[in-house]
Tab-separated table of N, CA and C in Angstrom:
chain	number	residue	atom	x	y	z
I	1	UNK	N	149.275	8.056	137.912
I	1	UNK	CA	149.757	9.231	137.209
I	1	UNK	C	148.806	9.594	136.058
I	2	UNK	N	148.432	8.572	135.270
I	2	UNK	CA	147.531	8.783	134.141
I	2	UNK	C	146.181	9.319	134.631
I	3	UNK	N	145.680	8.782	135.737
I	3	UNK	CA	144.389	9.209	136.295
I	3	UNK	C	144.449	10.689	136.681
I	4	UNK	N	145.572	11.123	137.292
I	4	UNK	CA	145.728	12.530	137.683
I	4	UNK	C	145.716	13.423	136.453
I	5	UNK	N	146.374	13.021	135.386
I	5	UNK	CA	146.425	13.816	134.149
I	5	UNK	C	145.032	13.941	133.546
I	6	UNK	N	144.293	12.826	133.532
I	6	UNK	CA	142.929	12.845	132.986
I	6	UNK	C	142.035	13.740	133.841
I	7	UNK	N	142.133	13.604	135.153
I	7	UNK	CA	141.328	14.427	136.064
I	7	UNK	C	141.673	15.904	135.882
I	8	UNK	N	142.960	16.228	135.819
I	8	UNK	CA	143.385	17.623	135.636
I	8	UNK	C	142.883	18.165	134.303
I	9	UNK	N	142.951	17.351	133.249
I	9	UNK	CA	142.471	17.773	131.929
I	9	UNK	C	140.971	18.014	131.939
I	10	UNK	N	140.218	17.121	132.562
I	10	UNK	CA	138.762	17.278	132.648
I	10	UNK	C	138.407	18.533	133.443
I	11	UNK	N	139.129	18.768	134.531
I	11	UNK	CA	138.892	19.952	135.354
I	11	UNK	C	139.162	21.230	134.554
I	12	UNK	N	140.245	21.236	133.769
I	12	UNK	CA	140.585	22.404	132.936
I	12	UNK	C	139.485	22.670	131.908
I	13	UNK	N	138.929	21.598	131.332
I	13	UNK	CA	137.858	21.758	130.342
I	13	UNK	C	136.610	22.343	131.004
I	14	UNK	N	136.247	21.853	132.175
I	14	UNK	CA	135.080	22.372	132.904
I	14	UNK	C	135.290	23.851	133.237
I	15	UNK	N	136.469	24.207	133.726
I	15	UNK	CA	136.751	25.615	134.043
I	15	UNK	C	136.662	26.486	132.797
I	16	UNK	N	137.202	26.014	131.685
I	16	UNK	CA	137.147	26.784	130.439
I	16	UNK	C	135.701	26.979	129.996
I	17	UNK	N	134.881	25.940	130.110
I	17	UNK	CA	133.470	26.036	129.719
I	17	UNK	C	132.724	27.035	130.592
I	18	UNK	N	132.971	26.958	131.905
I	18	UNK	CA	132.320	27.906	132.821
I	18	UNK	C	132.783	29.324	132.517
I	19	UNK	N	134.071	29.492	132.307
I	19	UNK	CA	134.618	30.826	132.019
I	19	UNK	C	134.067	31.420	130.739
I	20	UNK	N	133.953	30.596	129.682
I	20	UNK	CA	133.461	31.139	128.422
I	20	UNK	C	131.982	31.488	128.528
I	21	UNK	N	131.192	30.696	129.269
I	21	UNK	CA	129.770	31.006	129.426
I	21	UNK	C	129.605	32.291	130.224
I	22	UNK	N	130.375	32.430	131.287
I	22	UNK	CA	130.286	33.632	132.130
I	22	UNK	C	130.681	34.876	131.339
I	23	UNK	N	131.572	34.701	130.373
I	23	UNK	CA	132.033	35.839	129.579
I	23	UNK	C	131.191	36.027	128.322
I	24	UNK	N	130.081	35.333	128.237
I	24	UNK	CA	129.227	35.459	127.053
I	24	UNK	C	129.797	34.682	125.880
I	25	UNK	N	130.578	33.644	126.153
I	25	UNK	CA	131.250	32.908	125.110
I	25	UNK	C	130.414	31.815	124.467
I	26	UNK	N	129.224	31.561	124.981
I	26	UNK	CA	128.352	30.561	124.388
I	26	UNK	C	128.006	31.047	122.974
I	27	UNK	N	127.945	30.127	122.034
I	27	UNK	CA	127.800	30.517	120.629
I	27	UNK	C	126.365	30.489	120.126
I	28	UNK	N	126.001	31.556	119.445
I	28	UNK	CA	124.754	31.621	118.690
I	28	UNK	C	125.167	31.733	117.229
I	29	UNK	N	124.205	31.582	116.337
I	29	UNK	CA	124.502	31.756	114.916
I	29	UNK	C	123.648	32.877	114.359
I	30	UNK	N	124.275	33.717	113.537
I	30	UNK	CA	123.560	34.729	112.771
I	30	UNK	C	124.053	34.593	111.333
I	31	UNK	N	123.109	34.411	110.421
I	31	UNK	CA	123.444	34.216	109.015
I	31	UNK	C	122.532	35.089	108.160
I	32	UNK	N	122.864	35.189	106.881
I	32	UNK	CA	122.031	35.930	105.940
I	32	UNK	C	121.941	35.147	104.640
I	33	UNK	N	120.774	35.156	104.048
I	33	UNK	CA	120.614	34.517	102.737
I	33	UNK	C	121.165	35.434	101.639
I	34	UNK	N	121.527	36.675	101.986
I	34	UNK	CA	122.023	37.641	101.003
I	34	UNK	C	123.538	37.558	100.791
I	35	UNK	N	124.283	37.086	101.804
I	35	UNK	CA	125.737	36.950	101.659
I	35	UNK	C	126.252	35.956	102.689
I	36	UNK	N	127.376	35.336	102.371
I	36	UNK	CA	128.007	34.351	103.238
I	36	UNK	C	129.031	35.028	104.153
I	37	UNK	N	129.422	34.341	105.208
I	37	UNK	CA	130.467	34.816	106.122
I	37	UNK	C	131.716	35.201	105.319
I	38	UNK	N	132.186	36.442	105.506
I	38	UNK	CA	133.406	36.916	104.865
I	38	UNK	C	133.243	37.373	103.420
I	39	UNK	N	132.058	37.193	102.848
I	39	UNK	CA	131.826	37.544	101.442
I	39	UNK	C	131.400	39.011	101.310
I	40	UNK	N	131.275	39.448	100.066
I	40	UNK	CA	130.850	40.825	99.806
I	40	UNK	C	129.356	40.989	100.055
I	41	UNK	N	129.018	42.106	100.670
I	41	UNK	CA	127.615	42.465	100.905
I	41	UNK	C	127.088	43.074	99.615
I	42	UNK	N	125.966	42.594	99.081
I	42	UNK	CA	125.412	43.178	97.849
I	42	UNK	C	125.112	44.669	98.029
I	43	UNK	N	125.378	45.458	96.983
I	43	UNK	CA	125.232	46.918	97.078
I	43	UNK	C	123.815	47.359	97.429
I	44	UNK	N	122.836	46.514	97.174
I	44	UNK	CA	121.438	46.798	97.537
I	44	UNK	C	121.300	47.170	99.022
I	45	UNK	N	122.168	46.594	99.868
I	45	UNK	CA	122.083	46.795	101.314
I	45	UNK	C	123.040	47.889	101.808
I	46	UNK	N	123.502	48.739	100.877
I	46	UNK	CA	124.490	49.775	101.200
I	46	UNK	C	123.988	51.150	100.755
I	47	UNK	N	124.802	52.167	101.020
I	47	UNK	CA	124.448	53.529	100.607
I	47	UNK	C	124.453	53.678	99.087
I	48	UNK	N	125.050	52.731	98.382
I	48	UNK	CA	125.067	52.780	96.921
I	48	UNK	C	123.820	52.146	96.305
I	49	UNK	N	123.005	51.519	97.142
I	49	UNK	CA	121.776	50.874	96.673
I	49	UNK	C	120.581	51.409	97.433
I	50	UNK	N	119.667	50.522	97.782
I	50	UNK	CA	118.439	50.918	98.480
I	50	UNK	C	118.693	51.206	99.965
I	51	UNK	N	119.872	50.829	100.459
I	51	UNK	CA	120.243	51.052	101.861
I	51	UNK	C	119.242	50.412	102.825
I	52	UNK	N	118.763	49.226	102.447
I	52	UNK	CA	117.872	48.482	103.334
I	52	UNK	C	118.671	47.378	104.030
I	53	UNK	N	118.186	46.962	105.165
I	53	UNK	CA	118.882	45.927	105.930
I	53	UNK	C	118.739	44.569	105.235
I	54	UNK	N	119.795	43.761	105.292
I	54	UNK	CA	119.711	42.428	104.689
I	54	UNK	C	118.868	41.486	105.557
I	55	UNK	N	118.365	40.416	104.967
I	55	UNK	CA	117.636	39.427	105.763
I	55	UNK	C	118.625	38.715	106.697
I	56	UNK	N	118.195	38.476	107.929
I	56	UNK	CA	119.049	37.808	108.910
I	56	UNK	C	118.308	36.646	109.552
I	57	UNK	N	119.038	35.573	109.805
I	57	UNK	CA	118.488	34.422	110.502
I	57	UNK	C	119.306	34.226	111.783
I	58	UNK	N	118.605	33.943	112.883
I	58	UNK	CA	119.236	33.787	114.193
I	58	UNK	C	118.932	32.382	114.704
I	59	UNK	N	119.959	31.695	115.188
I	59	UNK	CA	119.759	30.329	115.684
I	59	UNK	C	120.563	30.104	116.959
I	60	UNK	N	120.211	29.053	117.657
I	60	UNK	CA	120.905	28.600	118.863
I	60	UNK	C	120.758	29.564	120.042
I	61	UNK	N	119.548	30.099	120.232
I	61	UNK	CA	119.280	30.952	121.395
I	61	UNK	C	119.373	30.079	122.648
I	62	UNK	N	120.147	30.512	123.646
I	62	UNK	CA	120.362	29.668	124.829
I	62	UNK	C	119.193	29.714	125.813
I	63	UNK	N	119.037	28.626	126.551
I	63	UNK	CA	118.054	28.663	127.631
I	63	UNK	C	118.621	29.632	128.667
I	64	UNK	N	117.798	30.335	129.340
I	64	UNK	CA	118.273	31.333	130.299
I	64	UNK	C	118.366	32.715	129.681
I	65	UNK	N	118.246	32.802	128.375
I	65	UNK	CA	118.240	34.106	127.717
I	65	UNK	C	116.868	34.737	127.817
I	66	UNK	N	116.833	36.044	127.993
I	66	UNK	CA	115.548	36.755	128.142
I	66	UNK	C	115.278	37.742	127.004
I	67	UNK	N	116.336	38.165	126.306
I	67	UNK	CA	116.153	39.103	125.205
I	67	UNK	C	117.371	39.046	124.289
I	68	UNK	N	117.234	39.665	123.122
I	68	UNK	CA	118.316	39.755	122.143
I	68	UNK	C	118.699	41.206	121.909
I	69	UNK	N	119.956	41.420	121.551
I	69	UNK	CA	120.421	42.730	121.100
I	69	UNK	C	121.167	42.508	119.788
I	70	UNK	N	120.970	43.418	118.842
I	70	UNK	CA	121.617	43.362	117.534
I	70	UNK	C	122.467	44.611	117.368
I	71	UNK	N	123.713	44.418	116.960
I	71	UNK	CA	124.619	45.540	116.698
I	71	UNK	C	125.288	45.292	115.354
I	72	UNK	N	125.311	46.316	114.496
I	72	UNK	CA	126.049	46.239	113.235
I	72	UNK	C	127.087	47.350	113.272
I	73	UNK	N	128.360	46.952	113.083
I	73	UNK	CA	129.402	47.976	113.123
I	73	UNK	C	130.527	47.710	112.131
I	74	UNK	N	131.340	48.740	111.956
I	74	UNK	CA	132.473	48.746	111.027
I	74	UNK	C	133.723	49.128	111.815
I	75	UNK	N	134.609	48.151	112.102
I	75	UNK	CA	135.820	48.471	112.845
I	75	UNK	C	136.889	49.134	111.982
I	76	UNK	N	136.672	49.207	110.655
I	76	UNK	CA	137.678	49.750	109.749
I	76	UNK	C	137.464	51.224	109.422
I	77	UNK	N	136.478	51.858	110.035
I	77	UNK	CA	136.195	53.271	109.773
I	77	UNK	C	137.396	54.126	110.193
I	78	UNK	N	137.682	55.191	109.432
I	78	UNK	CA	138.831	56.049	109.752
I	78	UNK	C	138.774	56.629	111.174
I	79	UNK	N	137.564	56.872	111.682
I	79	UNK	CA	137.409	57.465	113.017
I	79	UNK	C	137.386	56.408	114.119
I	80	UNK	N	137.603	55.155	113.748
I	80	UNK	CA	137.485	54.060	114.720
I	80	UNK	C	136.157	53.358	114.515
I	81	UNK	N	135.754	52.553	115.469
I	81	UNK	CA	134.536	51.763	115.356
I	81	UNK	C	133.333	52.643	115.013
I	82	UNK	N	132.633	52.305	113.935
I	82	UNK	CA	131.476	53.070	113.473
I	82	UNK	C	130.257	52.161	113.560
I	83	UNK	N	129.228	52.593	114.275
I	83	UNK	CA	128.030	51.787	114.484
I	83	UNK	C	126.965	52.127	113.443
I	84	UNK	N	126.459	51.084	112.777
I	84	UNK	CA	125.461	51.240	111.715
I	84	UNK	C	124.039	50.936	112.160
I	85	UNK	N	123.886	50.172	113.256
I	85	UNK	CA	122.527	49.792	113.679
I	85	UNK	C	122.599	49.184	115.065
I	86	UNK	N	121.688	49.576	115.948
I	86	UNK	CA	121.541	48.936	117.256
I	86	UNK	C	120.055	48.767	117.560
I	87	UNK	N	119.710	47.573	118.002
I	87	UNK	CA	118.340	47.275	118.450
I	87	UNK	C	118.472	46.331	119.638
I	88	UNK	N	117.725	46.581	120.702
I	88	UNK	CA	117.756	45.703	121.876
I	88	UNK	C	116.347	45.440	122.366
I	89	UNK	N	116.253	44.562	123.376
I	89	UNK	CA	114.964	44.085	123.897
I	89	UNK	C	114.141	43.430	122.788
I	90	UNK	N	114.852	42.712	121.913
I	90	UNK	CA	114.213	41.922	120.861
I	90	UNK	C	113.748	40.618	121.511
I	91	UNK	N	112.566	40.171	121.144
I	91	UNK	CA	112.016	38.929	121.708
I	91	UNK	C	112.959	37.757	121.459
I	92	UNK	N	113.144	36.902	122.477
I	92	UNK	CA	114.002	35.734	122.289
I	92	UNK	C	113.424	34.725	121.283
I	93	UNK	N	112.153	34.859	120.927
I	93	UNK	CA	111.543	33.984	119.926
I	93	UNK	C	111.905	34.406	118.496
I	94	UNK	N	112.557	35.543	118.342
I	94	UNK	CA	112.900	36.048	117.010
I	94	UNK	C	113.973	35.172	116.373
I	95	UNK	N	113.640	34.585	115.232
I	95	UNK	CA	114.622	33.769	114.523
I	95	UNK	C	114.889	34.301	113.115
I	96	UNK	N	114.051	35.234	112.672
I	96	UNK	CA	114.209	35.829	111.345
I	96	UNK	C	113.950	37.327	111.405
I	97	UNK	N	114.813	38.073	110.754
I	97	UNK	CA	114.582	39.502	110.552
I	97	UNK	C	114.536	39.662	109.032
I	98	UNK	N	113.380	40.007	108.518
I	98	UNK	CA	113.202	40.086	107.070
I	98	UNK	C	113.960	41.260	106.468
I	99	UNK	N	114.286	41.119	105.197
I	99	UNK	CA	114.966	42.181	104.461
I	99	UNK	C	114.185	43.487	104.594
I	100	UNK	N	114.904	44.559	104.903
I	100	UNK	CA	114.288	45.881	104.983
I	100	UNK	C	113.417	46.101	106.198
I	101	UNK	N	113.425	45.178	107.155
I	101	UNK	CA	112.584	45.361	108.335
I	101	UNK	C	113.440	45.491	109.588
I	102	UNK	N	112.815	46.022	110.628
I	102	UNK	CA	113.480	46.170	111.916
I	102	UNK	C	112.795	45.227	112.890
I	103	UNK	N	113.586	44.475	113.654
I	103	UNK	CA	112.946	43.601	114.639
I	103	UNK	C	112.234	44.434	115.695
I	104	UNK	N	111.162	43.892	116.239
I	104	UNK	CA	110.434	44.579	117.295
I	104	UNK	C	111.348	44.661	118.517
I	105	UNK	N	111.586	45.867	118.985
I	105	UNK	CA	112.492	46.115	120.101
I	105	UNK	C	112.702	47.608	120.225
I	106	UNK	N	113.781	48.000	120.859
I	106	UNK	CA	114.105	49.417	121.050
I	106	UNK	C	115.320	49.736	120.185
I	107	UNK	N	115.209	50.795	119.382
I	107	UNK	CA	116.315	51.172	118.504
I	107	UNK	C	117.158	52.276	119.126
I	108	UNK	N	118.447	52.173	118.868
I	108	UNK	CA	119.370	53.208	119.309
I	108	UNK	C	119.699	54.146	118.170
I	109	UNK	N	120.541	55.117	118.468
I	109	UNK	CA	121.015	56.064	117.469
I	109	UNK	C	122.325	55.539	116.898
I	110	UNK	N	122.388	55.418	115.564
I	110	UNK	CA	123.618	54.957	114.931
I	110	UNK	C	124.592	56.126	114.753
I	111	UNK	N	125.769	55.855	114.229
I	111	UNK	CA	126.765	56.916	114.073
I	111	UNK	C	126.502	57.823	112.880
I	112	UNK	N	125.404	57.578	112.152
I	112	UNK	CA	124.932	58.530	111.142
I	112	UNK	C	124.026	59.570	111.814
I	113	UNK	N	123.754	59.384	113.132
I	113	UNK	CA	122.897	60.298	113.874
I	113	UNK	C	121.419	59.987	113.735
I	114	UNK	N	121.087	58.797	113.280
I	114	UNK	CA	119.692	58.414	113.071
I	114	UNK	C	119.411	57.098	113.779
I	115	UNK	N	118.116	56.786	113.944
I	115	UNK	CA	117.762	55.456	114.432
I	115	UNK	C	117.524	54.600	113.198
I	116	UNK	N	117.667	53.307	113.349
I	116	UNK	CA	117.460	52.407	112.229
I	116	UNK	C	118.762	52.002	111.574
I	117	UNK	N	118.628	51.240	110.503
I	117	UNK	CA	119.767	50.693	109.772
I	117	UNK	C	120.381	51.747	108.872
I	118	UNK	N	121.686	51.837	108.907
I	118	UNK	CA	122.456	52.652	107.967
I	118	UNK	C	123.475	51.721	107.337
I	119	UNK	N	123.336	51.462	106.069
I	119	UNK	CA	124.173	50.462	105.412
I	119	UNK	C	125.617	50.871	105.229
I	120	UNK	N	126.447	49.908	104.830
I	120	UNK	CA	127.854	50.170	104.560
I	120	UNK	C	128.032	51.311	103.566
I	121	UNK	N	128.991	52.174	103.846
I	121	UNK	CA	129.266	53.328	102.992
I	121	UNK	C	130.712	53.776	103.227
I	122	UNK	N	131.687	52.882	102.986
I	122	UNK	CA	133.072	53.229	103.310
I	122	UNK	C	133.607	54.356	102.431
I	123	UNK	N	134.387	55.273	103.017
I	123	UNK	CA	134.937	56.377	102.238
I	123	UNK	C	135.979	55.907	101.216
I	124	UNK	N	136.683	54.820	101.533
I	124	UNK	CA	137.670	54.260	100.605
I	124	UNK	C	138.010	52.845	101.037
I	125	UNK	N	138.495	52.069	100.104
I	125	UNK	CA	138.934	50.714	100.415
I	125	UNK	C	137.788	49.779	100.762
I	126	UNK	N	138.174	48.587	101.181
I	126	UNK	CA	137.209	47.568	101.588
I	126	UNK	C	137.113	47.567	103.105
I	127	UNK	N	135.902	47.640	103.612
I	127	UNK	CA	135.675	47.609	105.061
I	127	UNK	C	134.957	46.315	105.423
I	128	UNK	N	135.131	45.896	106.690
I	128	UNK	CA	134.434	44.734	107.235
I	128	UNK	C	133.249	45.235	108.068
I	129	UNK	N	132.114	44.577	107.902
I	129	UNK	CA	130.904	44.939	108.633
I	129	UNK	C	130.466	43.726	109.433
I	130	UNK	N	130.337	43.908	110.749
I	130	UNK	CA	129.981	42.824	111.650
I	130	UNK	C	128.540	42.961	112.095
I	131	UNK	N	127.747	41.930	111.832
I	131	UNK	CA	126.370	41.823	112.298
I	131	UNK	C	126.457	40.937	113.536
I	132	UNK	N	126.264	41.511	114.717
I	132	UNK	CA	126.457	40.787	115.979
I	132	UNK	C	125.121	40.609	116.689
I	133	UNK	N	124.899	39.392	117.171
I	133	UNK	CA	123.692	39.103	117.939
I	133	UNK	C	124.112	38.678	119.341
I	134	UNK	N	123.408	39.195	120.333
I	134	UNK	CA	123.711	38.893	121.731
I	134	UNK	C	122.456	38.397	122.424
I	135	UNK	N	122.557	37.289	123.145
I	135	UNK	CA	121.479	36.831	124.019
I	135	UNK	C	121.806	37.393	125.399
I	136	UNK	N	120.830	38.038	126.004
I	136	UNK	CA	121.022	38.667	127.312
I	136	UNK	C	120.151	37.991	128.361
I	137	UNK	N	120.593	38.045	129.615
I	137	UNK	CA	119.838	37.405	130.696
I	137	UNK	C	118.721	38.294	131.236
I	138	UNK	N	118.484	39.432	130.594
I	138	UNK	CA	117.402	40.332	130.997
I	138	UNK	C	117.116	41.309	129.867
I	139	UNK	N	116.021	42.055	129.989
I	139	UNK	CA	115.770	43.172	129.080
I	139	UNK	C	116.551	44.358	129.615
I	140	UNK	N	116.908	45.280	128.731
I	140	UNK	CA	117.713	46.439	129.130
I	140	UNK	C	116.823	47.649	129.369
I	141	UNK	N	117.163	48.399	130.405
I	141	UNK	CA	116.425	49.607	130.745
I	141	UNK	C	117.120	50.796	130.081
I	142	UNK	N	116.979	50.855	128.756
I	142	UNK	CA	117.594	51.928	127.967
I	142	UNK	C	116.511	52.566	127.107
I	143	UNK	N	116.521	53.883	126.994
I	143	UNK	CA	115.498	54.542	126.177
I	143	UNK	C	115.793	54.451	124.678
I	144	UNK	N	114.742	54.626	123.885
I	144	UNK	CA	114.877	54.739	122.436
I	144	UNK	C	115.923	55.812	122.139
I	145	UNK	N	116.788	55.555	121.178
I	145	UNK	CA	117.769	56.558	120.761
I	145	UNK	C	119.072	56.537	121.540
I	146	UNK	N	119.207	55.628	122.514
I	146	UNK	CA	120.458	55.555	123.280
I	146	UNK	C	121.617	55.282	122.328
I	147	UNK	N	122.780	55.743	122.697
I	147	UNK	CA	123.980	55.573	121.872
I	147	UNK	C	124.658	54.240	122.169
I	148	UNK	N	125.566	53.861	121.294
I	148	UNK	CA	126.267	52.576	121.390
I	148	UNK	C	126.982	52.403	122.733
I	149	UNK	N	127.649	53.432	123.223
I	149	UNK	CA	128.376	53.315	124.495
I	149	UNK	C	127.415	52.976	125.636
I	150	UNK	N	126.214	53.549	125.611
I	150	UNK	CA	125.207	53.248	126.634
I	150	UNK	C	124.746	51.800	126.520
I	151	UNK	N	124.569	51.326	125.287
I	151	UNK	CA	124.155	49.941	125.061
I	151	UNK	C	125.238	48.984	125.557
I	152	UNK	N	126.487	49.251	125.200
I	152	UNK	CA	127.596	48.395	125.652
I	152	UNK	C	127.643	48.330	127.176
I	153	UNK	N	127.489	49.481	127.830
I	153	UNK	CA	127.536	49.524	129.298
I	153	UNK	C	126.373	48.738	129.906
I	154	UNK	N	125.183	48.862	129.326
I	154	UNK	CA	123.994	48.173	129.852
I	154	UNK	C	124.106	46.655	129.654
I	155	UNK	N	124.762	46.222	128.581
I	155	UNK	CA	124.897	44.790	128.297
I	155	UNK	C	125.981	44.125	129.143
I	156	UNK	N	126.904	44.903	129.645
I	156	UNK	CA	128.045	44.346	130.390
I	156	UNK	C	127.568	43.451	131.533
I	157	UNK	N	128.079	42.219	131.548
I	157	UNK	CA	127.722	41.265	132.585
I	157	UNK	C	126.406	40.536	132.356
I	158	UNK	N	125.722	40.832	131.245
I	158	UNK	CA	124.417	40.218	130.975
I	158	UNK	C	124.385	39.385	129.701
I	159	UNK	N	125.515	39.263	129.000
I	159	UNK	CA	125.574	38.481	127.763
I	159	UNK	C	125.746	37.006	128.117
I	160	UNK	N	124.795	36.172	127.674
I	160	UNK	CA	124.893	34.731	127.935
I	160	UNK	C	125.317	33.952	126.690
I	161	UNK	N	125.188	34.569	125.525
I	161	UNK	CA	125.641	33.951	124.280
I	161	UNK	C	125.732	35.031	123.218
I	162	UNK	N	126.529	34.765	122.183
I	162	UNK	CA	126.642	35.733	121.099
I	162	UNK	C	127.088	35.043	119.827
I	163	UNK	N	126.860	35.734	118.721
I	163	UNK	CA	127.284	35.249	117.419
I	163	UNK	C	127.527	36.436	116.508
I	164	UNK	N	128.259	36.215	115.423
I	164	UNK	CA	128.486	37.313	114.494
I	164	UNK	C	128.624	36.798	113.074
I	165	UNK	N	128.282	37.689	112.161
I	165	UNK	CA	128.386	37.459	110.727
I	165	UNK	C	129.156	38.642	110.176
I	166	UNK	N	130.222	38.371	109.428
I	166	UNK	CA	131.013	39.461	108.858
I	166	UNK	C	130.874	39.457	107.343
I	167	UNK	N	130.582	40.640	106.807
I	167	UNK	CA	130.549	40.833	105.360
I	167	UNK	C	131.452	42.000	105.003
I	168	UNK	N	131.871	42.056	103.751
I	168	UNK	CA	132.783	43.119	103.293
I	168	UNK	C	132.082	43.993	102.251
I	169	UNK	N	132.547	45.232	102.173
I	169	UNK	CA	132.018	46.104	101.117
I	169	UNK	C	133.050	47.163	100.758
I	170	UNK	N	133.162	47.414	99.452
I	170	UNK	CA	133.938	48.553	98.965
I	170	UNK	C	133.102	49.210	97.869
I	171	UNK	N	133.135	50.514	97.846
I	171	UNK	CA	132.312	51.270	96.897
I	171	UNK	C	132.922	51.240	95.513
I	172	UNK	N	132.063	51.178	94.531
I	172	UNK	CA	132.506	51.229	93.133
I	172	UNK	C	132.699	52.687	92.767
I	173	UNK	N	133.835	52.988	92.200
I	173	UNK	CA	134.145	54.384	91.840
I	173	UNK	C	133.436	54.777	90.562
């Protein structure tokens, strides 16, 4: 009886591991020396400051990954999910994105209608900003300036690992 329980438990763990990997559940890390997970994003990286991108560090890129995609968004925007930055076909060797720089890759159009980084600029209250990194099993065939919906569709079924960093920001009145 005990052997059956152990075997069933081991089988469930293997299935869960396979399922999470297939769903892009393998974990990567994305961090910033400018702010900690869940902490406030310094105004320097927002519309109230220089509006430059914060420094980012990427770790735990999985074997089998062929490229990276970076998405920065705000799920608390009044209009729904608001995208601040998209870049894809980033080299898998990329482990650092310096402050104010864009990783070498293809940039999309953000919800400000521009390519490149658009920092936090909430109309009111405190918003959460997610810096998401995705390891993909291929490069994406998307043109410069593609919109977020096109990027999401192209990534579907190709995410082998992902990670996220969340920071908060509210504007000073």
